[in-house]
């Protein structure tokens, strides 16, 4: 996931730089930086347009295929960004292959984690998501706190007490956990005067 995010940032940064350079070149052309007559020339009076006009029989089909490839790559990129990793149904919590195989249903784990986190003071809502493979699971926790809750204390409690208990129960001290902690905003009350 991190490599995909890095690749997205690199590609989008390069695209932004190319578009920025094109925009600056157009502004400079309009300001007569490339010569006095350049900004007054017709838009289609250039060598590239003359080349396309002379070779239009093969140029436009090649341009169409190239545009279709770019469109398909764009759709593939969009699908990769939008789709999420499928949730895991079972987790292998065996620590040793010799002693047998122990499998835990992810729904049971999600319910246990939710109950554990909801016991913390100030927690309003909890959402759990388990992903990865059965042998290398990842846990994502989305915790919404009450408007009056002390976020720093809640985070400290989750990181110091709850998450280590979850890791210990699964026998995975290195279980990656993503914690998204937000605070619910207060609703404004309107009072009407008669």
CSV table of N, CA and C in Angstrom, one decimal, residues 14-155:
chain,number,residue,atom,x,y,z
A,14,UNK,N,4.8,14.5,-11.2
A,14,UNK,CA,5.4,14.7,-12.6
A,14,UNK,C,4.3,15.3,-13.5
A,15,UNK,N,3.1,14.8,-13.5
A,15,UNK,CA,2.0,15.4,-14.3
A,15,UNK,C,1.8,16.8,-14.0
A,16,UNK,N,1.8,17.2,-12.7
A,16,UNK,CA,1.6,18.6,-12.4
A,16,UNK,C,2.8,19.4,-12.9
A,17,UNK,N,4.0,18.9,-12.8
A,17,UNK,CA,5.2,19.7,-13.3
A,17,UNK,C,5.1,19.9,-14.8
A,18,UNK,N,4.7,18.9,-15.5
A,18,UNK,CA,4.6,19.0,-17.0
A,18,UNK,C,3.5,20.0,-17.3
A,19,UNK,N,2.3,20.0,-16.7
A,19,UNK,CA,1.3,20.9,-16.9
A,19,UNK,C,1.7,22.3,-16.5
A,20,UNK,N,2.4,22.5,-15.4
A,20,UNK,CA,2.9,23.8,-15.0
A,20,UNK,C,3.9,24.3,-16.0
A,21,UNK,N,4.8,23.5,-16.5
A,21,UNK,CA,5.7,24.0,-17.5
A,21,UNK,C,5.0,24.4,-18.8
A,22,UNK,N,4.0,23.6,-19.2
A,22,UNK,CA,3.2,24.0,-20.4
A,22,UNK,C,2.5,25.3,-20.2
A,23,UNK,N,1.9,25.5,-19.0
A,23,UNK,CA,1.3,26.8,-18.7
A,23,UNK,C,2.2,28.0,-18.7
A,24,UNK,N,3.4,27.8,-18.1
A,24,UNK,CA,4.4,28.9,-18.1
A,24,UNK,C,4.9,29.2,-19.5
A,25,UNK,N,5.1,28.2,-20.3
A,25,UNK,CA,5.5,28.4,-21.7
A,25,UNK,C,4.4,29.2,-22.5
A,26,UNK,N,3.2,28.9,-22.3
A,26,UNK,CA,2.1,29.6,-23.0
A,26,UNK,C,2.1,31.0,-22.5
A,27,UNK,N,2.2,31.3,-21.2
A,27,UNK,CA,2.2,32.6,-20.7
A,27,UNK,C,3.4,33.4,-21.3
A,28,UNK,N,4.6,32.8,-21.3
A,28,UNK,CA,5.8,33.4,-21.9
A,28,UNK,C,5.6,33.7,-23.4
A,29,UNK,N,5.0,32.8,-24.1
A,29,UNK,CA,4.7,33.1,-25.5
A,29,UNK,C,3.8,34.3,-25.7
A,30,UNK,N,2.8,34.3,-24.9
A,30,UNK,CA,1.8,35.5,-25.0
A,30,UNK,C,2.5,36.8,-24.6
A,31,UNK,N,3.5,36.8,-23.8
A,31,UNK,CA,4.2,38.0,-23.4
A,31,UNK,C,5.4,38.4,-24.3
A,32,UNK,N,5.5,37.7,-25.5
A,32,UNK,CA,6.5,38.0,-26.5
A,32,UNK,C,7.9,37.7,-26.0
A,33,UNK,N,8.1,36.8,-25.1
A,33,UNK,CA,9.4,36.4,-24.6
A,33,UNK,C,10.1,35.6,-25.7
A,34,UNK,N,9.4,34.9,-26.6
A,34,UNK,CA,10.0,34.1,-27.6
A,34,UNK,C,10.2,34.9,-28.9
A,35,UNK,N,10.0,36.2,-28.9
A,35,UNK,CA,10.1,37.0,-30.1
A,35,UNK,C,8.8,37.8,-30.3
A,36,UNK,N,8.9,38.9,-31.0
A,36,UNK,CA,7.8,39.8,-31.2
A,36,UNK,C,6.7,39.2,-32.0
A,37,UNK,N,7.0,38.4,-33.0
A,37,UNK,CA,6.0,37.9,-33.9
A,37,UNK,C,5.3,36.6,-33.4
A,38,UNK,N,5.9,36.0,-32.4
A,38,UNK,CA,5.5,34.7,-32.0
A,38,UNK,C,4.1,34.7,-31.4
A,39,UNK,N,3.7,35.7,-30.6
A,39,UNK,CA,2.4,35.8,-30.0
A,39,UNK,C,1.3,36.2,-31.0
A,40,UNK,N,1.7,36.7,-32.2
A,40,UNK,CA,0.7,37.1,-33.1
A,40,UNK,C,0.5,36.1,-34.3
A,41,UNK,N,1.3,35.0,-34.2
A,41,UNK,CA,1.1,33.9,-35.2
A,41,UNK,C,-0.2,33.2,-35.0
A,42,UNK,N,-0.7,32.6,-36.1
A,42,UNK,CA,-1.9,31.7,-36.0
A,42,UNK,C,-1.6,30.5,-35.2
A,43,UNK,N,-2.6,30.0,-34.5
A,43,UNK,CA,-2.4,28.8,-33.6
A,43,UNK,C,-1.9,27.6,-34.4
A,44,UNK,N,-2.5,27.4,-35.5
A,44,UNK,CA,-2.1,26.2,-36.3
A,44,UNK,C,-1.0,26.4,-37.3
A,45,UNK,N,-0.3,27.5,-37.2
A,45,UNK,CA,0.8,27.7,-38.2
A,45,UNK,C,2.1,27.4,-37.5
A,46,UNK,N,2.4,26.1,-37.5
A,46,UNK,CA,3.6,25.6,-36.8
A,46,UNK,C,4.1,24.3,-37.5
A,47,UNK,N,5.3,23.9,-37.3
A,47,UNK,CA,5.8,22.7,-37.9
A,47,UNK,C,5.1,21.4,-37.5
A,48,UNK,N,4.6,21.3,-36.3
A,48,UNK,CA,3.9,20.1,-35.9
A,48,UNK,C,2.6,20.0,-36.6
A,49,UNK,N,1.9,21.1,-36.8
A,49,UNK,CA,0.6,21.0,-37.6
A,49,UNK,C,0.9,20.6,-39.0
A,50,UNK,N,1.9,21.2,-39.6
A,50,UNK,CA,2.2,20.8,-41.0
A,50,UNK,C,2.6,19.3,-41.1
A,51,UNK,N,3.3,18.8,-40.1
A,51,UNK,CA,3.7,17.4,-40.1
A,51,UNK,C,2.4,16.5,-40.0
A,52,UNK,N,1.5,16.9,-39.1
A,52,UNK,CA,0.2,16.1,-39.0
A,52,UNK,C,-0.6,16.2,-40.3
A,53,UNK,N,-0.6,17.3,-40.9
A,53,UNK,CA,-1.3,17.4,-42.2
A,53,UNK,C,-0.7,16.6,-43.3
A,54,UNK,N,0.6,16.5,-43.3
A,54,UNK,CA,1.3,15.7,-44.4
A,54,UNK,C,1.2,14.2,-44.1
A,55,UNK,N,1.1,13.8,-42.8
A,55,UNK,CA,1.1,12.4,-42.5
A,55,UNK,C,-0.2,11.9,-41.8
A,56,UNK,N,-1.3,12.6,-42.1
A,56,UNK,CA,-2.6,12.3,-41.4
A,56,UNK,C,-3.1,10.9,-41.6
A,57,UNK,N,-2.7,10.2,-42.7
A,57,UNK,CA,-3.2,8.8,-42.9
A,57,UNK,C,-2.8,7.8,-41.9
A,58,UNK,N,-1.6,7.9,-41.3
A,58,UNK,CA,-1.2,7.0,-40.3
A,58,UNK,C,-1.2,7.7,-38.9
A,59,UNK,N,-1.0,9.0,-38.8
A,59,UNK,CA,-0.9,9.7,-37.6
A,59,UNK,C,-2.1,9.6,-36.7
A,60,UNK,N,-3.3,9.8,-37.2
A,60,UNK,CA,-4.5,9.8,-36.4
A,60,UNK,C,-4.8,8.4,-35.8
A,61,UNK,N,-4.7,7.3,-36.6
A,61,UNK,CA,-4.9,6.0,-36.0
A,61,UNK,C,-3.9,5.7,-34.8
A,62,UNK,N,-2.7,6.1,-35.0
A,62,UNK,CA,-1.7,5.9,-34.0
A,62,UNK,C,-2.0,6.8,-32.8
A,63,UNK,N,-2.4,8.0,-33.0
A,63,UNK,CA,-2.8,8.9,-31.9
A,63,UNK,C,-4.0,8.3,-31.2
A,64,UNK,N,-5.0,7.7,-31.9
A,64,UNK,CA,-6.2,7.1,-31.3
A,64,UNK,C,-5.8,5.9,-30.4
A,65,UNK,N,-4.9,5.1,-30.9
A,65,UNK,CA,-4.5,3.9,-30.1
A,65,UNK,C,-3.7,4.4,-28.8
A,66,UNK,N,-2.9,5.4,-29.0
A,66,UNK,CA,-2.1,5.9,-27.8
A,66,UNK,C,-3.1,6.5,-26.8
A,67,UNK,N,-4.1,7.2,-27.3
A,67,UNK,CA,-5.1,7.8,-26.4
A,67,UNK,C,-5.9,6.7,-25.7
A,68,UNK,N,-6.2,5.7,-26.4
A,68,UNK,CA,-7.0,4.5,-25.7
A,68,UNK,C,-6.1,3.9,-24.7
A,69,UNK,N,-4.8,3.7,-25.0
A,69,UNK,CA,-3.9,3.1,-24.0
A,69,UNK,C,-3.8,4.0,-22.7
A,70,UNK,N,-3.7,5.3,-22.9
A,70,UNK,CA,-3.6,6.2,-21.8
A,70,UNK,C,-4.9,6.2,-21.0
A,71,UNK,N,-6.0,6.1,-21.7
A,71,UNK,CA,-7.3,6.0,-21.0
A,71,UNK,C,-7.4,4.7,-20.2
A,72,UNK,N,-7.0,3.6,-20.8
A,72,UNK,CA,-7.1,2.3,-20.0
A,72,UNK,C,-6.1,2.4,-18.8
A,73,UNK,N,-5.0,2.9,-19.0
A,73,UNK,CA,-4.0,3.0,-17.8
A,73,UNK,C,-4.6,3.9,-16.8
A,74,UNK,N,-5.3,5.0,-17.2
A,74,UNK,CA,-5.9,5.9,-16.2
A,74,UNK,C,-7.1,5.2,-15.5
A,75,UNK,N,-7.9,4.4,-16.2
A,75,UNK,CA,-8.9,3.6,-15.5
A,75,UNK,C,-8.4,2.6,-14.6
A,76,UNK,N,-7.3,1.9,-14.9
A,76,UNK,CA,-6.6,1.0,-14.1
A,76,UNK,C,-6.1,1.6,-12.8
A,77,UNK,N,-5.5,2.8,-13.0
A,77,UNK,CA,-5.0,3.5,-11.8
A,77,UNK,C,-6.1,4.0,-10.9
A,78,UNK,N,-7.2,4.4,-11.5
A,78,UNK,CA,-8.4,4.9,-10.7
A,78,UNK,C,-9.0,3.7,-10.0
A,79,UNK,N,-9.1,2.5,-10.6
A,79,UNK,CA,-9.6,1.3,-9.9
A,79,UNK,C,-8.7,0.9,-8.8
A,80,UNK,N,-7.4,1.0,-9.0
A,80,UNK,CA,-6.4,0.7,-7.9
A,80,UNK,C,-6.6,1.6,-6.7
A,81,UNK,N,-6.8,2.9,-7.0
A,81,UNK,CA,-6.9,3.9,-5.9
A,81,UNK,C,-8.2,3.7,-5.2
A,82,UNK,N,-9.3,3.5,-5.9
A,82,UNK,CA,-10.6,3.5,-5.3
A,82,UNK,C,-10.9,2.2,-4.5
A,83,UNK,N,-10.5,1.0,-5.1
A,83,UNK,CA,-10.8,-0.2,-4.4
A,83,UNK,C,-10.0,-0.4,-3.2
A,84,UNK,N,-10.6,-1.0,-2.2
A,84,UNK,CA,-9.9,-1.3,-1.0
A,84,UNK,C,-9.5,-2.8,-0.9
A,85,UNK,N,-8.6,-3.1,-0.1
A,85,UNK,CA,-8.2,-4.5,0.1
A,85,UNK,C,-9.4,-5.3,0.7
A,86,UNK,N,-9.7,-6.5,0.2
A,86,UNK,CA,-10.8,-7.2,0.8
A,86,UNK,C,-10.5,-7.6,2.3
A,87,UNK,N,-11.6,-7.6,3.0
A,87,UNK,CA,-11.4,-7.9,4.4
A,87,UNK,C,-11.1,-9.4,4.6
A,88,UNK,N,-10.5,-9.7,5.7
A,88,UNK,CA,-10.0,-11.0,6.0
A,88,UNK,C,-11.2,-11.7,6.7
A,89,UNK,N,-11.4,-13.0,6.4
A,89,UNK,CA,-12.5,-13.7,7.1
A,89,UNK,C,-12.0,-14.5,8.3
A,90,UNK,N,-10.8,-15.0,8.2
A,90,UNK,CA,-10.2,-15.8,9.2
A,90,UNK,C,-8.7,-15.5,9.5
A,91,UNK,N,-8.3,-15.7,10.7
A,91,UNK,CA,-6.9,-15.4,11.1
A,91,UNK,C,-6.3,-16.7,11.6
A,92,UNK,N,-5.1,-17.0,11.2
A,92,UNK,CA,-4.4,-18.1,11.8
A,92,UNK,C,-3.6,-17.6,13.0
A,93,UNK,N,-4.0,-18.1,14.2
A,93,UNK,CA,-3.3,-17.6,15.4
A,93,UNK,C,-2.4,-18.6,16.1
A,94,UNK,N,-2.1,-19.6,15.3
A,94,UNK,CA,-1.2,-20.6,15.8
A,94,UNK,C,0.2,-20.0,15.8
A,95,UNK,N,0.9,-20.3,16.9
A,95,UNK,CA,2.3,-19.8,17.0
A,95,UNK,C,3.3,-20.8,16.6
A,96,UNK,N,2.9,-22.1,16.6
A,96,UNK,CA,3.8,-23.1,16.2
A,96,UNK,C,3.0,-24.1,15.4
A,97,UNK,N,3.5,-24.5,14.2
A,97,UNK,CA,2.9,-25.4,13.3
A,97,UNK,C,2.8,-26.8,13.9
A,98,UNK,N,3.7,-27.2,14.8
A,98,UNK,CA,3.7,-28.5,15.4
A,98,UNK,C,2.5,-28.8,16.3
A,99,UNK,N,2.0,-27.8,16.9
A,99,UNK,CA,1.0,-28.0,17.9
A,99,UNK,C,-0.4,-28.0,17.4
A,100,UNK,N,-0.6,-27.9,16.1
A,100,UNK,CA,-1.9,-27.8,15.5
A,100,UNK,C,-2.2,-26.5,14.9
A,101,UNK,N,-3.4,-26.3,14.4
A,101,UNK,CA,-3.7,-25.1,13.7
A,101,UNK,C,-4.9,-24.5,14.5
A,102,UNK,N,-4.8,-23.2,14.8
A,102,UNK,CA,-5.9,-22.5,15.5
A,102,UNK,C,-6.3,-21.4,14.6
A,103,UNK,N,-7.6,-21.4,14.2
A,103,UNK,CA,-8.1,-20.3,13.3
A,103,UNK,C,-9.2,-19.6,14.1
A,104,UNK,N,-9.2,-18.2,13.9
A,104,UNK,CA,-10.1,-17.4,14.6
A,104,UNK,C,-11.0,-16.6,13.5
A,105,UNK,N,-12.3,-16.6,13.7
A,105,UNK,CA,-13.1,-15.9,12.7
A,105,UNK,C,-13.0,-14.4,12.9
A,106,UNK,N,-12.8,-13.7,11.9
A,106,UNK,CA,-12.6,-12.2,12.0
A,106,UNK,C,-13.8,-11.5,12.6
A,107,UNK,N,-15.0,-12.0,12.4
A,107,UNK,CA,-16.1,-11.4,13.0
A,107,UNK,C,-16.1,-11.4,14.5
A,108,UNK,N,-15.6,-12.6,15.1
A,108,UNK,CA,-15.5,-12.7,16.5
A,108,UNK,C,-14.4,-11.8,17.0
A,109,UNK,N,-13.3,-11.7,16.3
A,109,UNK,CA,-12.2,-10.8,16.7
A,109,UNK,C,-12.7,-9.3,16.6
A,110,UNK,N,-13.5,-9.0,15.6
A,110,UNK,CA,-14.0,-7.6,15.5
A,110,UNK,C,-14.9,-7.3,16.6
A,111,UNK,N,-15.8,-8.2,17.0
A,111,UNK,CA,-16.7,-8.0,18.1
A,111,UNK,C,-15.9,-7.8,19.4
A,112,UNK,N,-14.9,-8.6,19.6
A,112,UNK,CA,-14.1,-8.6,20.9
A,112,UNK,C,-13.3,-7.3,20.9
A,113,UNK,N,-12.7,-6.9,19.8
A,113,UNK,CA,-12.0,-5.6,19.8
A,113,UNK,C,-12.9,-4.4,20.0
A,114,UNK,N,-14.1,-4.5,19.4
A,114,UNK,CA,-15.0,-3.4,19.5
A,114,UNK,C,-15.5,-3.3,21.0
A,115,UNK,N,-15.8,-4.4,21.6
A,115,UNK,CA,-16.2,-4.4,23.0
A,115,UNK,C,-15.1,-3.9,23.9
A,116,UNK,N,-13.8,-4.3,23.6
A,116,UNK,CA,-12.7,-3.8,24.4
A,116,UNK,C,-12.5,-2.3,24.3
A,117,UNK,N,-12.6,-1.8,23.1
A,117,UNK,CA,-12.4,-0.3,22.9
A,117,UNK,C,-13.5,0.5,23.4
A,118,UNK,N,-14.8,0.0,23.3
A,118,UNK,CA,-15.9,0.7,23.8
A,118,UNK,C,-15.9,0.8,25.3
A,119,UNK,N,-15.2,0.0,26.0
A,119,UNK,CA,-15.1,0.1,27.4
A,119,UNK,C,-14.3,1.3,27.9
A,120,UNK,N,-13.5,1.8,27.0
A,120,UNK,CA,-12.7,3.0,27.3
A,120,UNK,C,-13.6,4.2,27.5
A,121,UNK,N,-13.3,5.0,28.6
A,121,UNK,CA,-14.2,6.2,28.8
A,121,UNK,C,-14.0,7.2,27.6
A,122,UNK,N,-15.1,7.8,27.2
A,122,UNK,CA,-15.1,8.8,26.1
A,122,UNK,C,-15.2,8.2,24.7
A,123,UNK,N,-15.3,6.9,24.6
A,123,UNK,CA,-15.5,6.4,23.2
A,123,UNK,C,-17.0,6.4,22.9
A,124,UNK,N,-17.3,6.9,21.7
A,124,UNK,CA,-18.7,7.0,21.2
A,124,UNK,C,-19.0,5.9,20.2
A,125,UNK,N,-18.1,5.6,19.3
A,125,UNK,CA,-18.3,4.7,18.2
A,125,UNK,C,-17.0,4.0,17.8
A,126,UNK,N,-17.0,2.7,17.4
A,126,UNK,CA,-15.8,2.0,17.0
A,126,UNK,C,-16.2,1.2,15.8
A,127,UNK,N,-15.2,1.2,14.8
A,127,UNK,CA,-15.4,0.4,13.6
A,127,UNK,C,-14.0,-0.3,13.5
A,128,UNK,N,-14.1,-1.6,13.2
A,128,UNK,CA,-12.9,-2.4,13.0
A,128,UNK,C,-12.9,-3.0,11.7
A,129,UNK,N,-11.7,-3.2,11.1
A,129,UNK,CA,-11.5,-3.8,9.8
A,129,UNK,C,-10.2,-4.6,9.8
A,130,UNK,N,-10.4,-5.8,9.4
A,130,UNK,CA,-9.2,-6.8,9.4
A,130,UNK,C,-8.9,-7.1,8.0
A,131,UNK,N,-7.6,-6.9,7.6
A,131,UNK,CA,-7.2,-7.2,6.2
A,131,UNK,C,-5.9,-7.9,6.2
A,132,UNK,N,-5.4,-8.2,5.0
A,132,UNK,CA,-4.2,-8.9,4.9
A,132,UNK,C,-4.4,-10.4,4.7
A,133,UNK,N,-3.4,-11.2,4.9
A,133,UNK,CA,-3.6,-12.7,4.7
A,133,UNK,C,-3.8,-13.3,6.1
A,134,UNK,N,-4.3,-14.6,6.1
A,134,UNK,CA,-4.5,-15.2,7.4
A,134,UNK,C,-3.2,-15.3,8.3
A,135,UNK,N,-2.1,-15.3,7.7
A,135,UNK,CA,-0.8,-15.4,8.4
A,135,UNK,C,-0.2,-14.0,8.7
A,136,UNK,N,-0.6,-13.0,8.0
A,136,UNK,CA,-0.1,-11.6,8.3
A,136,UNK,C,-1.2,-10.7,8.3
A,137,UNK,N,-2.1,-10.7,9.3
A,137,UNK,CA,-3.2,-9.8,9.3
A,137,UNK,C,-2.8,-8.4,9.7
A,138,UNK,N,-3.7,-7.5,9.3
A,138,UNK,CA,-3.6,-6.1,9.7
A,138,UNK,C,-4.9,-5.6,10.3
A,139,UNK,N,-4.9,-4.8,11.3
A,139,UNK,CA,-6.1,-4.3,11.9
A,139,UNK,C,-6.2,-2.8,11.8
A,140,UNK,N,-7.4,-2.4,11.4
A,140,UNK,CA,-7.6,-0.9,11.3
A,140,UNK,C,-8.8,-0.6,12.2
A,141,UNK,N,-8.5,0.3,13.1
A,141,UNK,CA,-9.5,0.8,14.1
A,141,UNK,C,-9.9,2.2,13.8
A,142,UNK,N,-11.2,2.5,13.7
A,142,UNK,CA,-11.7,3.8,13.6
A,142,UNK,C,-12.5,4.1,14.8
A,143,UNK,N,-12.0,5.0,15.6
A,143,UNK,CA,-12.6,5.3,16.9
A,143,UNK,C,-13.1,6.8,16.9
A,144,UNK,N,-14.4,6.9,17.2
A,144,UNK,CA,-15.0,8.3,17.3
A,144,UNK,C,-15.2,8.5,18.8
A,145,UNK,N,-14.7,9.6,19.3
A,145,UNK,CA,-14.8,10.0,20.7
A,145,UNK,C,-15.9,11.0,20.9
A,146,UNK,N,-16.4,11.0,22.2
A,146,UNK,CA,-17.4,12.0,22.6
A,146,UNK,C,-16.8,13.4,22.5
A,147,UNK,N,-17.6,14.4,22.3
A,147,UNK,CA,-17.1,15.8,22.2
A,147,UNK,C,-16.3,16.2,23.5
A,148,UNK,N,-16.7,15.7,24.6
A,148,UNK,CA,-16.0,16.1,25.9
A,148,UNK,C,-14.8,15.2,26.3
A,149,UNK,N,-14.5,14.2,25.4
A,149,UNK,CA,-13.5,13.3,25.8
A,149,UNK,C,-12.1,13.9,25.7
A,150,UNK,N,-11.2,13.5,26.5
A,150,UNK,CA,-9.8,13.9,26.4
A,150,UNK,C,-9.1,13.0,25.4
A,151,UNK,N,-8.8,13.5,24.2
A,151,UNK,CA,-8.3,12.7,23.1
A,151,UNK,C,-6.9,12.1,23.4
A,152,UNK,N,-6.1,13.0,24.0
A,152,UNK,CA,-4.7,12.5,24.4
A,152,UNK,C,-4.7,11.3,25.3
A,153,UNK,N,-5.6,11.4,26.4
A,153,UNK,CA,-5.7,10.4,27.4
A,153,UNK,C,-6.3,9.1,26.7
A,154,UNK,N,-7.3,9.3,25.8
A,154,UNK,CA,-7.9,8.1,25.2
A,154,UNK,C,-6.9,7.4,24.3
A,155,UNK,N,-6.1,8.2,23.5
A,155,UNK,CA,-5.1,7.6,22.7
A,155,UNK,C,-4.0,6.9,23.5
